[in-house]
Amino acid sequence: MERKQALQKTLEMLEKANIVLTEEEKSKIEITDMGLGHLEVEGLQLLTYINTDRYCAKELVLFPRQTCPEHLHPPVFGKDGKQETFRCRWGTVYLFVEGEETDIYCKPPAGKEQWYTAKHGIVLKPGEQYTIPPNTKHWFQAGDEGAVISEFSSTSRDEYDVFTDPAVVRVGD
Amino acid sequence: MERKQALQKTLEMLEKANIVLTEEEKSKIEITDMGLGHLEVEGLQLLTYINTDRYCAKELVLFPRQTCPEHLHPPVFGKDGKQETFRCRWGTVYLFVEGEETDIYCKPPAGKEQWYTAKHGIVLKPGEQYTIPPNTKHWFQAGDEGAVISEFSSTSRDEYDVFTDPAVVRVGD
Ligand SMILES: [Zn+2]
Ligand SMILES: [Zn+2]
């Protein structure tokens, strides 16, 4: 999928979720396949509203069944890693974190199973949220309609994220 | 206005803004007249999504022309005061911060002018946002339709807020 097409699809989903953006914000939406070359399977669309040295807020968009690959936020500069609260605004999110295995129906991308080790699943519908502790492996996938998620967190330093799949290339802000 | 009626009005405005809440969240909405006895003139409705020792996110609701009284967030425990990003999701917000006086059409509540000293006005429409530095006086009023605002911030410690009007009684979390 070309950037132009992916951006159009992202904007349509934000519109369905009734999230209003300025024209300048629309032009700043990040679309990343994390270097894996199959955006619709593994990737993420996002807009950072604010990222200061104290807090961060983003809007995340996932296409239908698109998966954000497993990663964790390690300690940086002697401080705890990023702590994230995911609030589902639209659609369905299947979120997996480290912990006891659960029996919810959502599978990692085919052939990539070895890079998806977190098996404690949480289903988030609109209005539901979950806070992921720092330094904890997590990955998430949208349901059949896709998903729009508000992320509230401590400072975001994407360049320090540690992905389980060594093939991931995530260029920082 | 009774709590029940104010809550109903708040839920209707959140629905107009397409903000989805769980039933549990609906029951936790705070409605405060700050002890001033005229909620529709001075007061605020809010829901705290998350408040950790690192970051905070809330949804704020203002009724038509309702004003949140002037206050600032001072340093607490030797750390900078709360820093807040206001993102307008629905309606119009007139936000005033310390700084050069501007000529936007919005007046403090009649008879309360002396407690509204910040005169640098910013108008926020849906999709627009503004970040208020710590330790800076600010107040805000909704336009004729009311307003729904997402607040992203550092940790919230409402009990340390300093209001300009000594009559304000703001009970902390
Ligand atoms: Zn993460
Ligand atoms: Zn404030």
JSON list of N, CA, C and O in Angstrom, two decimals, chain B residues 115-163:
[
{"chain": "B", "resi": 115, "resn": "TRP", "atom": "N", "xyz": [-11.23, 38.54, 40.13]},
{"chain": "B", "resi": 115, "resn": "TRP", "atom": "CA", "xyz": [-10.59, 37.24, 40.31]},
{"chain": "B", "resi": 115, "resn": "TRP", "atom": "C", "xyz": [-10.17, 36.62, 38.98]},
{"chain": "B", "resi": 115, "resn": "TRP", "atom": "O", "xyz": [-9.81, 35.43, 38.92]},
{"chain": "B", "resi": 116, "resn": "TYR", "atom": "N", "xyz": [-10.25, 37.41, 37.91]},
{"chain": "B", "resi": 116, "resn": "TYR", "atom": "CA", "xyz": [-9.85, 36.94, 36.58]},
{"chain": "B", "resi": 116, "resn": "TYR", "atom": "C", "xyz": [-8.82, 37.91, 36.03]},
{"chain": "B", "resi": 116, "resn": "TYR", "atom": "O", "xyz": [-9.15, 38.95, 35.47]},
{"chain": "B", "resi": 117, "resn": "THR", "atom": "N", "xyz": [-7.55, 37.60, 36.25]},
{"chain": "B", "resi": 117, "resn": "THR", "atom": "CA", "xyz": [-6.46, 38.54, 35.91]},
{"chain": "B", "resi": 117, "resn": "THR", "atom": "C", "xyz": [-5.72, 38.15, 34.63]},
{"chain": "B", "resi": 117, "resn": "THR", "atom": "O", "xyz": [-5.07, 39.00, 34.02]},
{"chain": "B", "resi": 118, "resn": "ALA", "atom": "N", "xyz": [-5.77, 36.90, 34.23]},
{"chain": "B", "resi": 118, "resn": "ALA", "atom": "CA", "xyz": [-5.07, 36.45, 33.01]},
{"chain": "B", "resi": 118, "resn": "ALA", "atom": "C", "xyz": [-5.86, 36.94, 31.80]},
{"chain": "B", "resi": 118, "resn": "ALA", "atom": "O", "xyz": [-7.05, 36.65, 31.68]},
{"chain": "B", "resi": 119, "resn": "LYS", "atom": "N", "xyz": [-5.22, 37.68, 30.92]},
{"chain": "B", "resi": 119, "resn": "LYS", "atom": "CA", "xyz": [-5.95, 38.36, 29.84]},
{"chain": "B", "resi": 119, "resn": "LYS", "atom": "C", "xyz": [-5.45, 38.02, 28.43]},
{"chain": "B", "resi": 119, "resn": "LYS", "atom": "O", "xyz": [-5.86, 38.61, 27.45]},
{"chain": "B", "resi": 120, "resn": "HIS", "atom": "N", "xyz": [-4.54, 37.02, 28.37]},
{"chain": "B", "resi": 120, "resn": "HIS", "atom": "CA", "xyz": [-4.07, 36.60, 27.05]},
{"chain": "B", "resi": 120, "resn": "HIS", "atom": "C", "xyz": [-4.96, 35.46, 26.56]},
{"chain": "B", "resi": 120, "resn": "HIS", "atom": "O", "xyz": [-4.87, 34.33, 27.05]},
{"chain": "B", "resi": 121, "resn": "GLY", "atom": "N", "xyz": [-5.84, 35.75, 25.60]},
{"chain": "B", "resi": 121, "resn": "GLY", "atom": "CA", "xyz": [-6.86, 34.80, 25.19]},
{"chain": "B", "resi": 121, "resn": "GLY", "atom": "C", "xyz": [-6.48, 33.95, 23.98]},
{"chain": "B", "resi": 121, "resn": "GLY", "atom": "O", "xyz": [-5.83, 34.43, 23.06]},
{"chain": "B", "resi": 122, "resn": "ILE", "atom": "N", "xyz": [-6.89, 32.70, 24.01]},
{"chain": "B", "resi": 122, "resn": "ILE", "atom": "CA", "xyz": [-6.68, 31.77, 22.89]},
{"chain": "B", "resi": 122, "resn": "ILE", "atom": "C", "xyz": [-8.03, 31.09, 22.63]},
{"chain": "B", "resi": 122, "resn": "ILE", "atom": "O", "xyz": [-8.67, 30.62, 23.58]},
{"chain": "B", "resi": 123, "resn": "VAL", "atom": "N", "xyz": [-8.45, 31.05, 21.38]},
{"chain": "B", "resi": 123, "resn": "VAL", "atom": "CA", "xyz": [-9.70, 30.37, 21.03]},
{"chain": "B", "resi": 123, "resn": "VAL", "atom": "C", "xyz": [-9.37, 28.99, 20.49]},
{"chain": "B", "resi": 123, "resn": "VAL", "atom": "O", "xyz": [-8.56, 28.87, 19.58]},
{"chain": "B", "resi": 124, "resn": "LEU", "atom": "N", "xyz": [-9.99, 27.97, 21.08]},
{"chain": "B", "resi": 124, "resn": "LEU", "atom": "CA", "xyz": [-9.76, 26.59, 20.62]},
{"chain": "B", "resi": 124, "resn": "LEU", "atom": "C", "xyz": [-11.04, 26.00, 20.05]},
{"chain": "B", "resi": 124, "resn": "LEU", "atom": "O", "xyz": [-12.07, 25.94, 20.72]},
{"chain": "B", "resi": 125, "resn": "LYS", "atom": "N", "xyz": [-10.96, 25.59, 18.79]},
{"chain": "B", "resi": 125, "resn": "LYS", "atom": "CA", "xyz": [-12.05, 24.88, 18.12]},
{"chain": "B", "resi": 125, "resn": "LYS", "atom": "C", "xyz": [-11.65, 23.39, 18.06]},
{"chain": "B", "resi": 125, "resn": "LYS", "atom": "O", "xyz": [-10.48, 23.06, 18.28]},
{"chain": "B", "resi": 126, "resn": "PRO", "atom": "N", "xyz": [-12.58, 22.49, 17.70]},
{"chain": "B", "resi": 126, "resn": "PRO", "atom": "CA", "xyz": [-12.24, 21.07, 17.66]},
{"chain": "B", "resi": 126, "resn": "PRO", "atom": "C", "xyz": [-10.97, 20.78, 16.86]},
{"chain": "B", "resi": 126, "resn": "PRO", "atom": "O", "xyz": [-10.80, 21.29, 15.76]},
{"chain": "B", "resi": 127, "resn": "GLY", "atom": "N", "xyz": [-10.08, 20.00, 17.44]},
{"chain": "B", "resi": 127, "resn": "GLY", "atom": "CA", "xyz": [-8.81, 19.65, 16.80]},
{"chain": "B", "resi": 127, "resn": "GLY", "atom": "C", "xyz": [-7.68, 20.61, 17.17]},
{"chain": "B", "resi": 127, "resn": "GLY", "atom": "O", "xyz": [-6.53, 20.36, 16.84]},
{"chain": "B", "resi": 128, "resn": "GLU", "atom": "N", "xyz": [-8.01, 21.70, 17.86]},
{"chain": "B", "resi": 128, "resn": "GLU", "atom": "CA", "xyz": [-6.98, 22.65, 18.24]},
{"chain": "B", "resi": 128, "resn": "GLU", "atom": "C", "xyz": [-6.60, 22.45, 19.71]},
{"chain": "B", "resi": 128, "resn": "GLU", "atom": "O", "xyz": [-7.44, 22.09, 20.53]},
{"chain": "B", "resi": 129, "resn": "GLN", "atom": "N", "xyz": [-5.35, 22.71, 20.03]},
{"chain": "B", "resi": 129, "resn": "GLN", "atom": "CA", "xyz": [-4.88, 22.48, 21.39]},
{"chain": "B", "resi": 129, "resn": "GLN", "atom": "C", "xyz": [-3.88, 23.54, 21.83]},
{"chain": "B", "resi": 129, "resn": "GLN", "atom": "O", "xyz": [-3.33, 24.26, 21.01]},
{"chain": "B", "resi": 130, "resn": "TYR", "atom": "N", "xyz": [-3.67, 23.61, 23.14]},
{"chain": "B", "resi": 130, "resn": "TYR", "atom": "CA", "xyz": [-2.74, 24.59, 23.70]},
{"chain": "B", "resi": 130, "resn": "TYR", "atom": "C", "xyz": [-2.15, 24.01, 24.98]},
{"chain": "B", "resi": 130, "resn": "TYR", "atom": "O", "xyz": [-2.86, 23.39, 25.77]},
{"chain": "B", "resi": 131, "resn": "THR", "atom": "N", "xyz": [-0.84, 24.21, 25.18]},
{"chain": "B", "resi": 131, "resn": "THR", "atom": "CA", "xyz": [-0.17, 23.70, 26.37]},
{"chain": "B", "resi": 131, "resn": "THR", "atom": "C", "xyz": [0.12, 24.84, 27.35]},
{"chain": "B", "resi": 131, "resn": "THR", "atom": "O", "xyz": [0.76, 25.83, 26.98]},
{"chain": "B", "resi": 132, "resn": "ILE", "atom": "N", "xyz": [-0.38, 24.71, 28.57]},
{"chain": "B", "resi": 132, "resn": "ILE", "atom": "CA", "xyz": [-0.24, 25.73, 29.61]},
{"chain": "B", "resi": 132, "resn": "ILE", "atom": "C", "xyz": [0.98, 25.38, 30.47]},
{"chain": "B", "resi": 132, "resn": "ILE", "atom": "O", "xyz": [1.03, 24.31, 31.07]},
{"chain": "B", "resi": 133, "resn": "PRO", "atom": "N", "xyz": [1.99, 26.29, 30.53]},
{"chain": "B", "resi": 133, "resn": "PRO", "atom": "CA", "xyz": [3.17, 25.98, 31.34]},
{"chain": "B", "resi": 133, "resn": "PRO", "atom": "C", "xyz": [2.81, 25.90, 32.82]},
{"chain": "B", "resi": 133, "resn": "PRO", "atom": "O", "xyz": [1.81, 26.47, 33.26]},
{"chain": "B", "resi": 134, "resn": "PRO", "atom": "N", "xyz": [3.63, 25.21, 33.62]},
{"chain": "B", "resi": 134, "resn": "PRO", "atom": "CA", "xyz": [3.39, 25.14, 35.06]},
{"chain": "B", "resi": 134, "resn": "PRO", "atom": "C", "xyz": [3.42, 26.55, 35.67]},
{"chain": "B", "resi": 134, "resn": "PRO", "atom": "O", "xyz": [4.02, 27.46, 35.08]},
{"chain": "B", "resi": 135, "resn": "ASN", "atom": "N", "xyz": [2.77, 26.69, 36.81]},
{"chain": "B", "resi": 135, "resn": "ASN", "atom": "CA", "xyz": [2.89, 27.92, 37.59]},
{"chain": "B", "resi": 135, "resn": "ASN", "atom": "C", "xyz": [2.40, 29.16, 36.85]},
{"chain": "B", "resi": 135, "resn": "ASN", "atom": "O", "xyz": [2.91, 30.27, 37.10]},
{"chain": "B", "resi": 136, "resn": "THR", "atom": "N", "xyz": [1.44, 28.99, 35.96]},
{"chain": "B", "resi": 136, "resn": "THR", "atom": "CA", "xyz": [0.92, 30.09, 35.13]},
{"chain": "B", "resi": 136, "resn": "THR", "atom": "C", "xyz": [-0.59, 30.20, 35.35]},
{"chain": "B", "resi": 136, "resn": "THR", "atom": "O", "xyz": [-1.32, 29.22, 35.19]},
{"chain": "B", "resi": 137, "resn": "LYS", "atom": "N", "xyz": [-1.05, 31.40, 35.72]},
{"chain": "B", "resi": 137, "resn": "LYS", "atom": "CA", "xyz": [-2.50, 31.58, 35.93]},
{"chain": "B", "resi": 137, "resn": "LYS", "atom": "C", "xyz": [-3.27, 31.33, 34.64]},
{"chain": "B", "resi": 137, "resn": "LYS", "atom": "O", "xyz": [-2.87, 31.80, 33.58]},
{"chain": "B", "resi": 138, "resn": "HIS", "atom": "N", "xyz": [-4.41, 30.63, 34.77]},
{"chain": "B", "resi": 138, "resn": "HIS", "atom": "CA", "xyz": [-5.25, 30.40, 33.59]},
{"chain": "B", "resi": 138, "resn": "HIS", "atom": "C", "xyz": [-6.69, 30.17, 34.01]},
{"chain": "B", "resi": 138, "resn": "HIS", "atom": "O", "xyz": [-6.97, 29.74, 35.13]},
{"chain": "B", "resi": 139, "resn": "TRP", "atom": "N", "xyz": [-7.60, 30.51, 33.11]},
{"chain": "B", "resi": 139, "resn": "TRP", "atom": "CA", "xyz": [-9.03, 30.23, 33.28]},
{"chain": "B", "resi": 139, "resn": "TRP", "atom": "C", "xyz": [-9.62, 30.00, 31.91]},
{"chain": "B", "resi": 139, "resn": "TRP", "atom": "O", "xyz": [-9.01, 30.35, 30.89]},
{"chain": "B", "resi": 140, "resn": "PHE", "atom": "N", "xyz": [-10.80, 29.36, 31.86]},
{"chain": "B", "resi": 140, "resn": "PHE", "atom": "CA", "xyz": [-11.38, 29.09, 30.55]},
{"chain": "B", "resi": 140, "resn": "PHE", "atom": "C", "xyz": [-12.89, 29.04, 30.61]},
{"chain": "B", "resi": 140, "resn": "PHE", "atom": "O", "xyz": [-13.48, 28.75, 31.66]},
{"chain": "B", "resi": 141, "resn": "GLN", "atom": "N", "xyz": [-13.48, 29.40, 29.48]},
{"chain": "B", "resi": 141, "resn": "GLN", "atom": "CA", "xyz": [-14.94, 29.49, 29.37]},
{"chain": "B", "resi": 141, "resn": "GLN", "atom": "C", "xyz": [-15.36, 28.82, 28.06]},
{"chain": "B", "resi": 141, "resn": "GLN", "atom": "O", "xyz": [-14.66, 28.93, 27.05]},
{"chain": "B", "resi": 142, "resn": "ALA", "atom": "N", "xyz": [-16.51, 28.15, 28.09]},
{"chain": "B", "resi": 142, "resn": "ALA", "atom": "CA", "xyz": [-17.04, 27.55, 26.86]},
{"chain": "B", "resi": 142, "resn": "ALA", "atom": "C", "xyz": [-17.82, 28.58, 26.06]},
{"chain": "B", "resi": 142, "resn": "ALA", "atom": "O", "xyz": [-18.34, 29.56, 26.61]},
{"chain": "B", "resi": 143, "resn": "GLY", "atom": "N", "xyz": [-17.91, 28.35, 24.76]},
{"chain": "B", "resi": 143, "resn": "GLY", "atom": "CA", "xyz": [-18.77, 29.16, 23.89]},
{"chain": "B", "resi": 143, "resn": "GLY", "atom": "C", "xyz": [-20.25, 28.84, 24.13]},
{"chain": "B", "resi": 143, "resn": "GLY", "atom": "O", "xyz": [-20.60, 28.14, 25.09]},
{"chain": "B", "resi": 144, "resn": "ASP", "atom": "N", "xyz": [-21.09, 29.34, 23.25]},
{"chain": "B", "resi": 144, "resn": "ASP", "atom": "CA", "xyz": [-22.55, 29.24, 23.43]},
{"chain": "B", "resi": 144, "resn": "ASP", "atom": "C", "xyz": [-23.11, 27.82, 23.40]},
{"chain": "B", "resi": 144, "resn": "ASP", "atom": "O", "xyz": [-24.22, 27.58, 23.87]},
{"chain": "B", "resi": 145, "resn": "GLU", "atom": "N", "xyz": [-22.34, 26.88, 22.83]},
{"chain": "B", "resi": 145, "resn": "GLU", "atom": "CA", "xyz": [-22.81, 25.48, 22.76]},
{"chain": "B", "resi": 145, "resn": "GLU", "atom": "C", "xyz": [-22.24, 24.62, 23.88]},
{"chain": "B", "resi": 145, "resn": "GLU", "atom": "O", "xyz": [-22.60, 23.45, 24.00]},
{"chain": "B", "resi": 146, "resn": "GLY", "atom": "N", "xyz": [-21.27, 25.18, 24.63]},
{"chain": "B", "resi": 146, "resn": "GLY", "atom": "CA", "xyz": [-20.53, 24.35, 25.59]},
{"chain": "B", "resi": 146, "resn": "GLY", "atom": "C", "xyz": [-19.26, 23.82, 24.94]},
{"chain": "B", "resi": 146, "resn": "GLY", "atom": "O", "xyz": [-18.94, 24.20, 23.81]},
{"chain": "B", "resi": 147, "resn": "ALA", "atom": "N", "xyz": [-18.55, 22.97, 25.66]},
{"chain": "B", "resi": 147, "resn": "ALA", "atom": "CA", "xyz": [-17.29, 22.44, 25.12]},
{"chain": "B", "resi": 147, "resn": "ALA", "atom": "C", "xyz": [-16.93, 21.12, 25.79]},
{"chain": "B", "resi": 147, "resn": "ALA", "atom": "O", "xyz": [-17.28, 20.87, 26.94]},
{"chain": "B", "resi": 148, "resn": "VAL", "atom": "N", "xyz": [-16.25, 20.27, 25.01]},
{"chain": "B", "resi": 148, "resn": "VAL", "atom": "CA", "xyz": [-15.65, 19.04, 25.54]},
{"chain": "B", "resi": 148, "resn": "VAL", "atom": "C", "xyz": [-14.16, 19.11, 25.22]},
{"chain": "B", "resi": 148, "resn": "VAL", "atom": "O", "xyz": [-13.77, 19.37, 24.08]},
{"chain": "B", "resi": 149, "resn": "ILE", "atom": "N", "xyz": [-13.33, 18.92, 26.25]},
{"chain": "B", "resi": 149, "resn": "ILE", "atom": "CA", "xyz": [-11.88, 19.11, 26.15]},
{"chain": "B", "resi": 149, "resn": "ILE", "atom": "C", "xyz": [-11.17, 17.88, 26.68]},
{"chain": "B", "resi": 149, "resn": "ILE", "atom": "O", "xyz": [-11.45, 17.43, 27.79]},
{"chain": "B", "resi": 150, "resn": "SER", "atom": "N", "xyz": [-10.22, 17.35, 25.92]},
{"chain": "B", "resi": 150, "resn": "SER", "atom": "CA", "xyz": [-9.32, 16.32, 26.46]},
{"chain": "B", "resi": 150, "resn": "SER", "atom": "C", "xyz": [-8.15, 17.02, 27.11]},
{"chain": "B", "resi": 150, "resn": "SER", "atom": "O", "xyz": [-7.52, 17.88, 26.49]},
{"chain": "B", "resi": 151, "resn": "GLU", "atom": "N", "xyz": [-7.86, 16.66, 28.36]},
{"chain": "B", "resi": 151, "resn": "GLU", "atom": "CA", "xyz": [-6.70, 17.22, 29.04]},
{"chain": "B", "resi": 151, "resn": "GLU", "atom": "C", "xyz": [-5.63, 16.16, 29.19]},
{"chain": "B", "resi": 151, "resn": "GLU", "atom": "O", "xyz": [-5.87, 15.12, 29.79]},
{"chain": "B", "resi": 152, "resn": "PHE", "atom": "N", "xyz": [-4.44, 16.41, 28.64]},
{"chain": "B", "resi": 152, "resn": "PHE", "atom": "CA", "xyz": [-3.27, 15.56, 28.82]},
{"chain": "B", "resi": 152, "resn": "PHE", "atom": "C", "xyz": [-2.32, 16.33, 29.71]},
{"chain": "B", "resi": 152, "resn": "PHE", "atom": "O", "xyz": [-2.07, 17.51, 29.48]},
{"chain": "B", "resi": 153, "resn": "SER", "atom": "N", "xyz": [-1.75, 15.69, 30.73]},
{"chain": "B", "resi": 153, "resn": "SER", "atom": "CA", "xyz": [-0.93, 16.48, 31.66]},
{"chain": "B", "resi": 153, "resn": "SER", "atom": "C", "xyz": [0.05, 15.61, 32.43]},
{"chain": "B", "resi": 153, "resn": "SER", "atom": "O", "xyz": [0.00, 14.38, 32.39]},
{"chain": "B", "resi": 154, "resn": "SER", "atom": "N", "xyz": [0.93, 16.28, 33.17]},
{"chain": "B", "resi": 154, "resn": "SER", "atom": "CA", "xyz": [1.71, 15.60, 34.18]},
{"chain": "B", "resi": 154, "resn": "SER", "atom": "C", "xyz": [0.76, 15.26, 35.33]},
{"chain": "B", "resi": 154, "resn": "SER", "atom": "O", "xyz": [-0.43, 15.61, 35.29]},
{"chain": "B", "resi": 155, "resn": "THR", "atom": "N", "xyz": [1.27, 14.60, 36.35]},
{"chain": "B", "resi": 155, "resn": "THR", "atom": "CA", "xyz": [0.44, 14.14, 37.47]},
{"chain": "B", "resi": 155, "resn": "THR", "atom": "C", "xyz": [-0.47, 15.25, 38.00]},
{"chain": "B", "resi": 155, "resn": "THR", "atom": "O", "xyz": [-0.06, 16.39, 38.16]},
{"chain": "B", "resi": 156, "resn": "SER", "atom": "N", "xyz": [-1.71, 14.88, 38.28]},
{"chain": "B", "resi": 156, "resn": "SER", "atom": "CA", "xyz": [-2.70, 15.83, 38.78]},
{"chain": "B", "resi": 156, "resn": "SER", "atom": "C", "xyz": [-2.77, 15.74, 40.31]},
{"chain": "B", "resi": 156, "resn": "SER", "atom": "O", "xyz": [-2.93, 14.64, 40.86]},
{"chain": "B", "resi": 157, "resn": "ARG", "atom": "N", "xyz": [-2.57, 16.88, 40.97]},
{"chain": "B", "resi": 157, "resn": "ARG", "atom": "CA", "xyz": [-2.71, 16.95, 42.44]},
{"chain": "B", "resi": 157, "resn": "ARG", "atom": "C", "xyz": [-3.58, 18.16, 42.73]},
{"chain": "B", "resi": 157, "resn": "ARG", "atom": "O", "xyz": [-3.10, 19.21, 43.17]},
{"chain": "B", "resi": 158, "resn": "ASP", "atom": "N", "xyz": [-4.88, 18.00, 42.46]},
{"chain": "B", "resi": 158, "resn": "ASP", "atom": "CA", "xyz": [-5.83, 19.11, 42.51]},
{"chain": "B", "resi": 158, "resn": "ASP", "atom": "C", "xyz": [-5.80, 19.86, 43.84]},
{"chain": "B", "resi": 158, "resn": "ASP", "atom": "O", "xyz": [-6.07, 21.06, 43.88]},
{"chain": "B", "resi": 159, "resn": "GLU", "atom": "N", "xyz": [-5.47, 19.14, 44.93]},
{"chain": "B", "resi": 159, "resn": "GLU", "atom": "CA", "xyz": [-5.53, 19.77, 46.24]},
{"chain": "B", "resi": 159, "resn": "GLU", "atom": "C", "xyz": [-4.48, 20.86, 46.41]},
{"chain": "B", "resi": 159, "resn": "GLU", "atom": "O", "xyz": [-4.58, 21.69, 47.32]},
{"chain": "B", "resi": 160, "resn": "TYR", "atom": "N", "xyz": [-3.48, 20.93, 45.51]},
{"chain": "B", "resi": 160, "resn": "TYR", "atom": "CA", "xyz": [-2.46, 21.97, 45.61]},
{"chain": "B", "resi": 160, "resn": "TYR", "atom": "C", "xyz": [-2.72, 23.16, 44.67]},
{"chain": "B", "resi": 160, "resn": "TYR", "atom": "O", "xyz": [-1.95, 24.12, 44.67]},
{"chain": "B", "resi": 161, "resn": "ASP", "atom": "N", "xyz": [-3.79, 23.07, 43.87]},
{"chain": "B", "resi": 161, "resn": "ASP", "atom": "CA", "xyz": [-4.10, 24.17, 42.96]},
{"chain": "B", "resi": 161, "resn": "ASP", "atom": "C", "xyz": [-4.34, 25.46, 43.74]},
{"chain": "B", "resi": 161, "resn": "ASP", "atom": "O", "xyz": [-4.93, 25.44, 44.83]},
{"chain": "B", "resi": 162, "resn": "VAL", "atom": "N", "xyz": [-3.89, 26.56, 43.18]},
{"chain": "B", "resi": 162, "resn": "VAL", "atom": "CA", "xyz": [-4.08, 27.86, 43.83]},
{"chain": "B", "resi": 162, "resn": "VAL", "atom": "C", "xyz": [-5.06, 28.69, 42.99]},
{"chain": "B", "resi": 162, "resn": "VAL", "atom": "O", "xyz": [-4.76, 29.04, 41.85]},
{"chain": "B", "resi": 163, "resn": "PHE", "atom": "N", "xyz": [-6.22, 28.96, 43.59]},
{"chain": "B", "resi": 163, "resn": "PHE", "atom": "CA", "xyz": [-7.24, 29.75, 42.89]},
{"chain": "B", "resi": 163, "resn": "PHE", "atom": "C", "xyz": [-7.10, 31.23, 43.26]},
{"chain": "B", "resi": 163, "resn": "PHE", "atom": "O", "xyz": [-6.75, 31.57, 44.39]}
]
